[in-house]
mmCIF file of N, CA and C in Angstrom:
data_model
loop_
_atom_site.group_PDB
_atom_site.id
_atom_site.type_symbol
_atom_site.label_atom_id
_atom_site.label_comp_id
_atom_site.label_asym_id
_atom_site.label_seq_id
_atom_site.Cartn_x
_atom_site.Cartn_y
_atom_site.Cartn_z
ATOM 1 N N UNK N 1 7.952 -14.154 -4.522
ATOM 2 C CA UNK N 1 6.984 -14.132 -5.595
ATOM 3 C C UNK N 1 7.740 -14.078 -6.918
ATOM 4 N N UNK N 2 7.529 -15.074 -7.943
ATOM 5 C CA UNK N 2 7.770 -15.150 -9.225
ATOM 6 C C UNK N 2 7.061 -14.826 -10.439
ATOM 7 N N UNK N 3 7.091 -13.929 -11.109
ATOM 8 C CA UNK N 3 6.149 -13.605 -12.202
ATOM 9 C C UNK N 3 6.459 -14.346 -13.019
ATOM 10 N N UNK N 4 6.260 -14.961 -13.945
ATOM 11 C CA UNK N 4 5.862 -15.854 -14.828
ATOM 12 C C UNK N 4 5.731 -15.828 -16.358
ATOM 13 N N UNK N 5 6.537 -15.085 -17.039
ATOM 14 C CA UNK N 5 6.348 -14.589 -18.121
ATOM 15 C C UNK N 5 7.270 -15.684 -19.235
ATOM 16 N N UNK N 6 6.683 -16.266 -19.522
ATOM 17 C CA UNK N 6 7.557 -16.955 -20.895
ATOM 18 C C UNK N 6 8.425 -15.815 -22.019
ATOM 19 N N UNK N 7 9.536 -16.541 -22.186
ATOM 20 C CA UNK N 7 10.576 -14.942 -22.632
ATOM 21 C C UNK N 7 10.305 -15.190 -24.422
ATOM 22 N N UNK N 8 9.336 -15.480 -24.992
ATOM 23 C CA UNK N 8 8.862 -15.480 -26.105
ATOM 24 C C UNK N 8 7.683 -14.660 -26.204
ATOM 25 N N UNK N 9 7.013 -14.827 -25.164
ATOM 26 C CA UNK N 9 5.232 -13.802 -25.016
ATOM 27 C C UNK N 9 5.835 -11.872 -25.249
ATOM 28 N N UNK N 10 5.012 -11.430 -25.808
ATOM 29 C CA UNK N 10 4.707 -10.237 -25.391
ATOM 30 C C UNK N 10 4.391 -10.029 -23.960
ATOM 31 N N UNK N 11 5.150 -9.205 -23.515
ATOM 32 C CA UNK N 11 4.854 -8.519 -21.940
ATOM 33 C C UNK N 11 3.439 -7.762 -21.879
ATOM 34 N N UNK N 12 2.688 -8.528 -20.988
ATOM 35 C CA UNK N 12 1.219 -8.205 -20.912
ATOM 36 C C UNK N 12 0.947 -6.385 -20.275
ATOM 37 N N UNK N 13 0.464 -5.876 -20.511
ATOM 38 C CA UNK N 13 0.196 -4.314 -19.546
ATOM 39 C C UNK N 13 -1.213 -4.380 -18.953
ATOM 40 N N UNK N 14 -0.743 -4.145 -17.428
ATOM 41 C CA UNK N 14 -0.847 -4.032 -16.736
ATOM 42 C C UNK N 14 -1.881 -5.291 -15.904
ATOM 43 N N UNK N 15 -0.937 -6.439 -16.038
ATOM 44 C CA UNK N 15 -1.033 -7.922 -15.068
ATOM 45 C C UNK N 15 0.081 -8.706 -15.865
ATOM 46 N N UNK N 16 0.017 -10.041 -14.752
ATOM 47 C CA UNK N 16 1.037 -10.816 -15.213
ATOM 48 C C UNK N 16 0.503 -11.931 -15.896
ATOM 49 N N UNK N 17 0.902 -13.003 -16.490
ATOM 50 C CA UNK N 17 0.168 -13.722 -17.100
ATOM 51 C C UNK N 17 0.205 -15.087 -16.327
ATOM 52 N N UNK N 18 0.982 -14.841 -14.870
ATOM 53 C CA UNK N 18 1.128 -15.652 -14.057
ATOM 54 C C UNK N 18 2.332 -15.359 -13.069
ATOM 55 N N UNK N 19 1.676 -15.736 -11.915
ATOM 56 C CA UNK N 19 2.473 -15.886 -10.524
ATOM 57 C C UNK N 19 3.182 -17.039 -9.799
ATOM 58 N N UNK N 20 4.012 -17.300 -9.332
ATOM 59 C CA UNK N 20 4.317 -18.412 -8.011
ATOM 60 C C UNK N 20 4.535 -17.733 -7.316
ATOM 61 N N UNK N 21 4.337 -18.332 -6.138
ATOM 62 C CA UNK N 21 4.484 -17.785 -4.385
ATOM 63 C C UNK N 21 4.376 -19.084 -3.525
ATOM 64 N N UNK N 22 4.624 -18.620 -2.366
ATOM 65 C CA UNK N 22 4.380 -19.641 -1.229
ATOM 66 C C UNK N 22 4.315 -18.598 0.261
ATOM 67 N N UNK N 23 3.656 -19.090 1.123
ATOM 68 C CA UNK N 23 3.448 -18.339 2.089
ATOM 69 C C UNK N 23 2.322 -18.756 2.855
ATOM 70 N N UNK N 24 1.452 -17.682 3.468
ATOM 71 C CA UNK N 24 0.309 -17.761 3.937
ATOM 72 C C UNK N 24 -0.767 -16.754 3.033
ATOM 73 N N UNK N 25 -2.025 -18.275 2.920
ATOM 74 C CA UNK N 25 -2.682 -17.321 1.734
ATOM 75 C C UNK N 25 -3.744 -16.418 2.721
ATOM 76 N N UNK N 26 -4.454 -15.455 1.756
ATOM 77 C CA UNK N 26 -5.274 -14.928 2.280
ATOM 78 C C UNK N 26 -6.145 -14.367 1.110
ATOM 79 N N UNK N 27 -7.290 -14.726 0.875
ATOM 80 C CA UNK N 27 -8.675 -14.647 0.091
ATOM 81 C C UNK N 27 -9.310 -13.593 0.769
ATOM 82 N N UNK N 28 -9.828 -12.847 -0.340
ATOM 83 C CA UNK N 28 -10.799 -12.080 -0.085
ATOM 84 C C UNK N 28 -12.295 -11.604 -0.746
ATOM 85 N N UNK N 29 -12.913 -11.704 -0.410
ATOM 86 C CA UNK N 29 -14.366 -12.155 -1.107
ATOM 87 C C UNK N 29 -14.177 -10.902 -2.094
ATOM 88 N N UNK N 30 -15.702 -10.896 -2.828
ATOM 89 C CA UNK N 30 -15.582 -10.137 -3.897
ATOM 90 C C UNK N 30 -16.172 -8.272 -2.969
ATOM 91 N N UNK N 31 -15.794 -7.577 -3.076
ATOM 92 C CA UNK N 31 -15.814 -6.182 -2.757
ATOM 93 C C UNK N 31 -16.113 -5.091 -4.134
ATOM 94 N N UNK N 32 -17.042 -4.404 -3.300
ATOM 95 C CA UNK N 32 -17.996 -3.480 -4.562
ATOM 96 C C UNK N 32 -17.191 -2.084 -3.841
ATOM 97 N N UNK N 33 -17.635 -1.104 -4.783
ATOM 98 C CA UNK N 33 -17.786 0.141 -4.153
ATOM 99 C C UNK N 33 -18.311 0.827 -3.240
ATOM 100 N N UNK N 34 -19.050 0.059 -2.137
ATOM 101 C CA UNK N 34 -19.314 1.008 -1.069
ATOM 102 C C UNK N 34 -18.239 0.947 -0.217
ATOM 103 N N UNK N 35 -18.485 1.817 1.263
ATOM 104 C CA UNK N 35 -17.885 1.815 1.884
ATOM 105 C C UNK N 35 -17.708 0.925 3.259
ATOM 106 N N UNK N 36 -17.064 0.812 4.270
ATOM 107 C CA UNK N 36 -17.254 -0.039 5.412
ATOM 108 C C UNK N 36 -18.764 -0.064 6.159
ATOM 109 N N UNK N 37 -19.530 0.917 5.923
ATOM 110 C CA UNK N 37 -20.570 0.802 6.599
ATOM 111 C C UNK N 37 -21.729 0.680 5.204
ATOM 112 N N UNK N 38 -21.848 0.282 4.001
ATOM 113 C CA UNK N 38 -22.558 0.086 2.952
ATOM 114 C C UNK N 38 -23.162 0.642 2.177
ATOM 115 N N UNK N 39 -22.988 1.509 2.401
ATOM 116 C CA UNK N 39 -23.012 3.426 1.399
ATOM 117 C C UNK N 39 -22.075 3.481 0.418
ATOM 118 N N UNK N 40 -23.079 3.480 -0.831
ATOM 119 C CA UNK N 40 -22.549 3.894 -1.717
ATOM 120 C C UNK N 40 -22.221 5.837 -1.937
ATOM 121 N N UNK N 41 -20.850 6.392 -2.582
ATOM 122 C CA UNK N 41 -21.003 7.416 -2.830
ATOM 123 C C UNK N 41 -20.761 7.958 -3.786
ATOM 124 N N UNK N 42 -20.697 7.002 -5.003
ATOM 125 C CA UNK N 42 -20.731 7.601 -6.037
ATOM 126 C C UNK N 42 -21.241 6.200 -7.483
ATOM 127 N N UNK N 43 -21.137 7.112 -8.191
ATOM 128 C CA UNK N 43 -21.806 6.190 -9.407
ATOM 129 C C UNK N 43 -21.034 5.508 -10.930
ATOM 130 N N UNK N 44 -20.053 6.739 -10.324
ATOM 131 C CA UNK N 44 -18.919 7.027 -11.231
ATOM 132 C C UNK N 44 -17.939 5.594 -11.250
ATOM 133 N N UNK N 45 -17.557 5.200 -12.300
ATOM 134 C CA UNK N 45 -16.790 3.865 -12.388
ATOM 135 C C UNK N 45 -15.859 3.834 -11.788
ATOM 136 N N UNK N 46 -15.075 4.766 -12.272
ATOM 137 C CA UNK N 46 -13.871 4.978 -11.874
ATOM 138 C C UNK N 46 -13.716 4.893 -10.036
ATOM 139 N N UNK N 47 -14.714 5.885 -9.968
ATOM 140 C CA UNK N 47 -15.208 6.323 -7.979
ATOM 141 C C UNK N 47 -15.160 4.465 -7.651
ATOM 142 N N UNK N 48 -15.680 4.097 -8.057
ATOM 143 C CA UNK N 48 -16.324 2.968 -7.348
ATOM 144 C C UNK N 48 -15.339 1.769 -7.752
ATOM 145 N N UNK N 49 -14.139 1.904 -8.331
ATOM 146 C CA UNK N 49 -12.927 1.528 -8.270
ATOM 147 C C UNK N 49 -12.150 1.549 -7.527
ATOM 148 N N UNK N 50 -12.275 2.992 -7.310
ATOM 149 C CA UNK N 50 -11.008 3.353 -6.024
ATOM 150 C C UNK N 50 -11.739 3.115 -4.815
ATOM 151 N N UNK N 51 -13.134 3.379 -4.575
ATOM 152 C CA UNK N 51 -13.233 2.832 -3.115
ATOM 153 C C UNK N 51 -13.368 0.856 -3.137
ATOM 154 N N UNK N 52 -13.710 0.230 -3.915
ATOM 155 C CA UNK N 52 -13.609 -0.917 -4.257
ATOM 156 C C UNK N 52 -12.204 -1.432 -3.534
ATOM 157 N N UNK N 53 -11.415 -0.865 -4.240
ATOM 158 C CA UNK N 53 -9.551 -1.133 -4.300
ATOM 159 C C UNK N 53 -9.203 -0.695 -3.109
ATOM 160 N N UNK N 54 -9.869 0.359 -2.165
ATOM 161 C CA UNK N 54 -9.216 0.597 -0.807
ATOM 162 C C UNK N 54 -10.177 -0.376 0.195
ATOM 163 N N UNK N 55 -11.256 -0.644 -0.571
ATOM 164 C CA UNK N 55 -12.087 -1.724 0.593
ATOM 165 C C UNK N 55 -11.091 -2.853 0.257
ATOM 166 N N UNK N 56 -10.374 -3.689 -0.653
ATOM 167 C CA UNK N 56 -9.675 -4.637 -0.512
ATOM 168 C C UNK N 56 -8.216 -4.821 0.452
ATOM 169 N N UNK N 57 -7.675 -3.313 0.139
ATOM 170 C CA UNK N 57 -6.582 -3.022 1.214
ATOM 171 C C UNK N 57 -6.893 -3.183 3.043
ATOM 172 N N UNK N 58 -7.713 -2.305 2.734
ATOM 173 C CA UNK N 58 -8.488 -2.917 4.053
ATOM 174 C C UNK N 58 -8.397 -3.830 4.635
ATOM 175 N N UNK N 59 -8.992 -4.953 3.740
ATOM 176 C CA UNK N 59 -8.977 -6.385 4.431
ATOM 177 C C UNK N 59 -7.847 -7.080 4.298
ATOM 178 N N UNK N 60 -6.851 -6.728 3.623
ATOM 179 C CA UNK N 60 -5.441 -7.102 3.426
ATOM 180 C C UNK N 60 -4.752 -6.912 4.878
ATOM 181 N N UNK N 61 -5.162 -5.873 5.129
ATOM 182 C CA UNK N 61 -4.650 -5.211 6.248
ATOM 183 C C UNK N 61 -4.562 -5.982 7.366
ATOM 184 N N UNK N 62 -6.020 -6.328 7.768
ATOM 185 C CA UNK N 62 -6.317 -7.330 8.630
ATOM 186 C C UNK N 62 -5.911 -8.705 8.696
ATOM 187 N N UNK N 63 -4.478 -9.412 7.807
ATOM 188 C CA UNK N 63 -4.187 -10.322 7.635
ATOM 189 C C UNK N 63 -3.031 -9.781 7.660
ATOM 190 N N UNK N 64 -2.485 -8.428 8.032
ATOM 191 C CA UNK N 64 -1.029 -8.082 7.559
ATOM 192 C C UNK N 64 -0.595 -8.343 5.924
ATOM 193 N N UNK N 65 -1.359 -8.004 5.205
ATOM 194 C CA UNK N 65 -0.848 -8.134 3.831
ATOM 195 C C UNK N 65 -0.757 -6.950 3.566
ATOM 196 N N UNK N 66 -0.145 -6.605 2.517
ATOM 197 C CA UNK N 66 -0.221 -5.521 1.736
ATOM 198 C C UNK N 66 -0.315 -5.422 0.429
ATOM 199 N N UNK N 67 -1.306 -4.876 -0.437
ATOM 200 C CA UNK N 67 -1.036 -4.572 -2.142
ATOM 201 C C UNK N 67 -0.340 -5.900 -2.758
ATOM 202 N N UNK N 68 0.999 -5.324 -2.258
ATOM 203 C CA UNK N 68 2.720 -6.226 -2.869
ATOM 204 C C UNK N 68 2.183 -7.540 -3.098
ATOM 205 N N UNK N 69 0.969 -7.755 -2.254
ATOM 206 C CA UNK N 69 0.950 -9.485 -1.608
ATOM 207 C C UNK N 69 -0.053 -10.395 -2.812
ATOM 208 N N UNK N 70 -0.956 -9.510 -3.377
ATOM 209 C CA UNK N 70 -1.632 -9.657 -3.975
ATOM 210 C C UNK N 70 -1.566 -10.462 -5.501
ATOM 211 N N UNK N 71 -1.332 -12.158 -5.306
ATOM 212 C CA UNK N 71 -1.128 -13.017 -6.958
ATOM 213 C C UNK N 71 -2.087 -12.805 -7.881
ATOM 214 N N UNK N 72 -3.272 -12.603 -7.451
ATOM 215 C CA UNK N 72 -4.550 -12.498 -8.565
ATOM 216 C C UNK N 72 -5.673 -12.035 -7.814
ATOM 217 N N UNK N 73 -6.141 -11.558 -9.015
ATOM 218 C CA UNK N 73 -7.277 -10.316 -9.192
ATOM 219 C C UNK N 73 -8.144 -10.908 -10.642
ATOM 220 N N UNK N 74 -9.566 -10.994 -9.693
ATOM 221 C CA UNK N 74 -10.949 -10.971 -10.581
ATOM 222 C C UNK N 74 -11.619 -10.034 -10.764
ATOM 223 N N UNK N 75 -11.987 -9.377 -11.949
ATOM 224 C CA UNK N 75 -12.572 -7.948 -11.920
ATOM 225 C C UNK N 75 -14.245 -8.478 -12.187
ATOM 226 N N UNK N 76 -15.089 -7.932 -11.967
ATOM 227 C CA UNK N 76 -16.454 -8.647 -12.497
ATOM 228 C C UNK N 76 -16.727 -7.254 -12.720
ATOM 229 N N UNK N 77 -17.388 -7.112 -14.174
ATOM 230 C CA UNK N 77 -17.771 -5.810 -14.394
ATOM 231 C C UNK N 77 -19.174 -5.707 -15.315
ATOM 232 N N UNK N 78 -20.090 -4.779 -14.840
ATOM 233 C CA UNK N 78 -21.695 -4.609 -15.430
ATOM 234 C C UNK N 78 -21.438 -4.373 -17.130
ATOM 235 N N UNK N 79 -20.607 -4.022 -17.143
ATOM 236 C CA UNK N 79 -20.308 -3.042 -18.457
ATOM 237 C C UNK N 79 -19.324 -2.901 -18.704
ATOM 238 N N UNK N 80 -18.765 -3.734 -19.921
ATOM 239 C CA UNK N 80 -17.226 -3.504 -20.638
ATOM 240 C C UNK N 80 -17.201 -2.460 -21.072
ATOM 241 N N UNK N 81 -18.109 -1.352 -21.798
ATOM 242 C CA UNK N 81 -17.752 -0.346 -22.635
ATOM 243 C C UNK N 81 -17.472 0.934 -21.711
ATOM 244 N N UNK N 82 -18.095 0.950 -20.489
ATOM 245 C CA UNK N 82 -18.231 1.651 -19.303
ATOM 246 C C UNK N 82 -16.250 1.155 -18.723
ATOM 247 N N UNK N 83 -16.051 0.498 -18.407
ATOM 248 C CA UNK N 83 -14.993 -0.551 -18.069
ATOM 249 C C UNK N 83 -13.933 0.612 -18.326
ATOM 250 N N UNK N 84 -13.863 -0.544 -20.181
ATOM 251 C CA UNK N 84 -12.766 0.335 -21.498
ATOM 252 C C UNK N 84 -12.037 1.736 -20.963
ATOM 253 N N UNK N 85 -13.596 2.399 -21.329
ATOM 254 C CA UNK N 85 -14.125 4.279 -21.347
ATOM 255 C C UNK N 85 -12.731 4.729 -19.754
ATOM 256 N N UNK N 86 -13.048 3.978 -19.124
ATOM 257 C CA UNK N 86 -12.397 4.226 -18.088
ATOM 258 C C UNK N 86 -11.123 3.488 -17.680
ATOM 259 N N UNK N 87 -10.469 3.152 -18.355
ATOM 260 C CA UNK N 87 -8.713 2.686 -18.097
ATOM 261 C C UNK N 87 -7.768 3.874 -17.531
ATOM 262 N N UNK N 88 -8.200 4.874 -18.190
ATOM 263 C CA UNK N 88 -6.927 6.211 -18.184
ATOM 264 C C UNK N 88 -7.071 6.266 -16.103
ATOM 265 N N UNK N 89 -8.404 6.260 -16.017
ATOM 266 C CA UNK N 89 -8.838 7.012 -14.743
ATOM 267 C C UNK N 89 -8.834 5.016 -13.439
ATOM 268 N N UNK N 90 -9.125 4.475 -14.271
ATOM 269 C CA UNK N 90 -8.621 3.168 -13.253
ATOM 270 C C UNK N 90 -7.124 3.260 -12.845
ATOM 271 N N UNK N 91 -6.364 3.379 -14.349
ATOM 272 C CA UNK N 91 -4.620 3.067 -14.160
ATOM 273 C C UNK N 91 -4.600 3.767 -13.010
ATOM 274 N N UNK N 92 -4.852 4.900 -12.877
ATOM 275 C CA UNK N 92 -4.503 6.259 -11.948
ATOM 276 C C UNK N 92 -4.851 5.515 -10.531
ATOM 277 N N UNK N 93 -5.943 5.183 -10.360
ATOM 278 C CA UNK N 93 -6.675 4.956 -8.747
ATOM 279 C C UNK N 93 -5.715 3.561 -8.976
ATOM 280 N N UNK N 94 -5.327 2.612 -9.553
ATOM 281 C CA UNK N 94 -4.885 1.761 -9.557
ATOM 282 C C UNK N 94 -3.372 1.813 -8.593
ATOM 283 N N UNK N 95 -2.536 2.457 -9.667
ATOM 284 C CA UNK N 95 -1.476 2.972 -9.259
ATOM 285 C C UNK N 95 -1.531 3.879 -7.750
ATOM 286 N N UNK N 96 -2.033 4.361 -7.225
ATOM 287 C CA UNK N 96 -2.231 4.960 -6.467
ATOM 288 C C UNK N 96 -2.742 4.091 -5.133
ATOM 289 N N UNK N 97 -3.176 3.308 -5.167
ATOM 290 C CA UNK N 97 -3.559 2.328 -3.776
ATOM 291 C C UNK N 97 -2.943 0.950 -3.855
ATOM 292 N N UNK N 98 -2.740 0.339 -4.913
ATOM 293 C CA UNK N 98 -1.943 -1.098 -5.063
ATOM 294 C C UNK N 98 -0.562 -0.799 -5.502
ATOM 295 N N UNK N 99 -0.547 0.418 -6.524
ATOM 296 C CA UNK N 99 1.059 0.771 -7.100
ATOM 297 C C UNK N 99 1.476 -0.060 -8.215
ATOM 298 N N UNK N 100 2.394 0.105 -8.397
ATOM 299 C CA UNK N 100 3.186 -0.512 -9.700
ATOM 300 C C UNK N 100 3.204 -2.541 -9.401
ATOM 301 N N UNK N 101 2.496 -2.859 -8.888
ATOM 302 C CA UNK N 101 2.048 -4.228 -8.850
ATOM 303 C C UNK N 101 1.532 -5.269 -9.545
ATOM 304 N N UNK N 102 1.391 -5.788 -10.670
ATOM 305 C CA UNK N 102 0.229 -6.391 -11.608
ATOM 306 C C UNK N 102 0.393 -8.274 -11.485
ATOM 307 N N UNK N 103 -0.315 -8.407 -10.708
ATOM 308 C CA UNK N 103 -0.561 -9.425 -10.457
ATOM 309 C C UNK N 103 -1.532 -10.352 -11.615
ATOM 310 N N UNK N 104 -1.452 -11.390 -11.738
ATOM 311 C CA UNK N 104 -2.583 -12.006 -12.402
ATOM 312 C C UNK N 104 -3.805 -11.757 -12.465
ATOM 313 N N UNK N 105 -4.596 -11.497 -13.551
ATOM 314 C CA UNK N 105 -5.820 -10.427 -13.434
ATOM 315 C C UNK N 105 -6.842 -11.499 -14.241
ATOM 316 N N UNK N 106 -7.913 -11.373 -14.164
ATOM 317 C CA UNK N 106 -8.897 -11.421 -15.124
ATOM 318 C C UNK N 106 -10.015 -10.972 -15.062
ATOM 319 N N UNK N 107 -10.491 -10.180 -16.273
ATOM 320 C CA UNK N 107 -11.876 -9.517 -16.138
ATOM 321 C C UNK N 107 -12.988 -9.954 -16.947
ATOM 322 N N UNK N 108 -14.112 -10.078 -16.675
ATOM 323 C CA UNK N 108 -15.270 -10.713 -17.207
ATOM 324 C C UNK N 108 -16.404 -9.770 -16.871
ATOM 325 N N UNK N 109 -16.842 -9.627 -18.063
ATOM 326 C CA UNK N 109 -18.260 -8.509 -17.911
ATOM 327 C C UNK N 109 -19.402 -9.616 -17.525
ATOM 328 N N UNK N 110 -20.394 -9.089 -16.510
ATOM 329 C CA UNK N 110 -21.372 -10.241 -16.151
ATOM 330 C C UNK N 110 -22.439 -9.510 -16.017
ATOM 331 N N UNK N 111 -24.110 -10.051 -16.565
ATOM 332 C CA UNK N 111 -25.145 -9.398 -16.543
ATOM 333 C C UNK N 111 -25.427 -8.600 -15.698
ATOM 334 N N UNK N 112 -25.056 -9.168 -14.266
ATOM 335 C CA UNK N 112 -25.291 -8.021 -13.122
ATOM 336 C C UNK N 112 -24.791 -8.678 -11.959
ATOM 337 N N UNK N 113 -25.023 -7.705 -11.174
ATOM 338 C CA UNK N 113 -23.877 -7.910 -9.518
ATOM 339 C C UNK N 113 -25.063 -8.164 -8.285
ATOM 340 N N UNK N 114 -25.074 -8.674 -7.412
ATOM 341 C CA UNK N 114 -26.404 -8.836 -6.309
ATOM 342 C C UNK N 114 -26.570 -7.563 -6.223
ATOM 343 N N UNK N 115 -25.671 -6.182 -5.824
ATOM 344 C CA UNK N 115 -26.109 -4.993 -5.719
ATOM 345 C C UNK N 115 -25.825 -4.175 -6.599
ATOM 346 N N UNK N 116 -27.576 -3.918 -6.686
ATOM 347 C CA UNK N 116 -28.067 -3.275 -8.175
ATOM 348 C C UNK N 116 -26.873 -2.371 -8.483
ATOM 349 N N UNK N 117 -26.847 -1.679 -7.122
ATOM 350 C CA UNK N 117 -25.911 0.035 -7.835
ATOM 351 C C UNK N 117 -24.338 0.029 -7.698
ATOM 352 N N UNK N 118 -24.264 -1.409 -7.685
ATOM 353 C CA UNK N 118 -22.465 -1.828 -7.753
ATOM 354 C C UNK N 118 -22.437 -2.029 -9.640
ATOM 355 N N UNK N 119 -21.238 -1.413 -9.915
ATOM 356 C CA UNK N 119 -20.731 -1.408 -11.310
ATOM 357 C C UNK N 119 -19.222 -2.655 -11.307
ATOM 358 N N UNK N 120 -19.283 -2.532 -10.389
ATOM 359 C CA UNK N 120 -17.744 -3.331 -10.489
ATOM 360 C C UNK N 120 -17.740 -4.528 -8.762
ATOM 361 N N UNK N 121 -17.149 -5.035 -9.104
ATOM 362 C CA UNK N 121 -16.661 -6.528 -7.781
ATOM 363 C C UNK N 121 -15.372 -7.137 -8.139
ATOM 364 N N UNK N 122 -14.425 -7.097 -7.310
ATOM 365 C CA UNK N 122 -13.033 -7.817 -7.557
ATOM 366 C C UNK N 122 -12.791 -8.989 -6.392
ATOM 367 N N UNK N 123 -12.501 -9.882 -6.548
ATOM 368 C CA UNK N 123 -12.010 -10.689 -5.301
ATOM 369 C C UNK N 123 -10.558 -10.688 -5.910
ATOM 370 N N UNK N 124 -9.826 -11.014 -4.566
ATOM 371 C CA UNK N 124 -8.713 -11.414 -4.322
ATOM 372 C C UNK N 124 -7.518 -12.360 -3.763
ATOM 373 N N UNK N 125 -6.522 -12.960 -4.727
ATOM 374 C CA UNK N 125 -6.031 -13.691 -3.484
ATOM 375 C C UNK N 125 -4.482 -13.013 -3.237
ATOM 376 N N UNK N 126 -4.029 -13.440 -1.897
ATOM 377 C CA UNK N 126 -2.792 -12.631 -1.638
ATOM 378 C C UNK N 126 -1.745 -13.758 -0.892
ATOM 379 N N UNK N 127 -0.593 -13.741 -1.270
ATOM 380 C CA UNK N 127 0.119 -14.450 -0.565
ATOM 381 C C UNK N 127 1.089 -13.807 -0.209
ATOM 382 N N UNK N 128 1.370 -14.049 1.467
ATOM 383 C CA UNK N 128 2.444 -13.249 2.801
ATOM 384 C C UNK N 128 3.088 -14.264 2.834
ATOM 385 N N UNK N 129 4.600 -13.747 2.141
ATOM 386 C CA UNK N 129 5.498 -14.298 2.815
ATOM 387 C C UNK N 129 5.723 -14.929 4.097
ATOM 388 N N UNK N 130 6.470 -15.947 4.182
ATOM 389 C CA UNK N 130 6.532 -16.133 5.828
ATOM 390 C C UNK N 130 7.625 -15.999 6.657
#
């Protein structure tokens, strides 16, 4: 995996402004905050980040990927100001289940999510070495 940073840009925090890889890919649909069985348990942004971010590991899992593997990340979010408010407490759950990783990111606030009481949806793509 190659990060991609033109040596004139400002170094972006926290994503890259681009990846190369090669491998075997592996996509993963967009994932809210509930849990494996569709229970939500909390309301809290941040909450519904970190279980969001461990429902993606999850399915990483099941492809043998890990975090590491991960080129880009779509954030879809109800609420930028809600979002913002909460960086200190994302970085944290961030760092903590993917780690010091920043893959290509982009986030887009969108009127709303199919489920009402989801605040946040990320899909993913990941590429495993071979």
């Amino acid at each position: 995996m190659e990060i991609l940073q033109p040596p004139d840009w400002a170094r972006p925090r926290g994503y890259s402004n681009g990846i190369a890889a090669s491998g075997r890919l592996v996509f993963v649909s967009g994932m809210i905050g509930w849990d494996g069985q569709g229970v939500f348990h909390t309301d809290d942004f941040a909450g519904q980040v970190r279980q969001t971010l461990a429902n993606i590991v999850a399915v990483l899992a099941e492809a043998k990927a890990r975090p590491e593997h991960i080129v880009r990340m779509t954030w879809y979010v109800v609420d930028k100001a809600e979002y913002v408010a909460a960086y200190k407490e994302i970085g944290v759950v961030y760092r903590e289940l993917i780690g010091s990783h920043f893959p290509a990111m982009t986030a887009v606030q969108v009127a709303a999510l199919i489920e009402d009481r989801a605040k946040v949806e990320i899909e993913v793509t990941a590429v495993v070495p071979e």
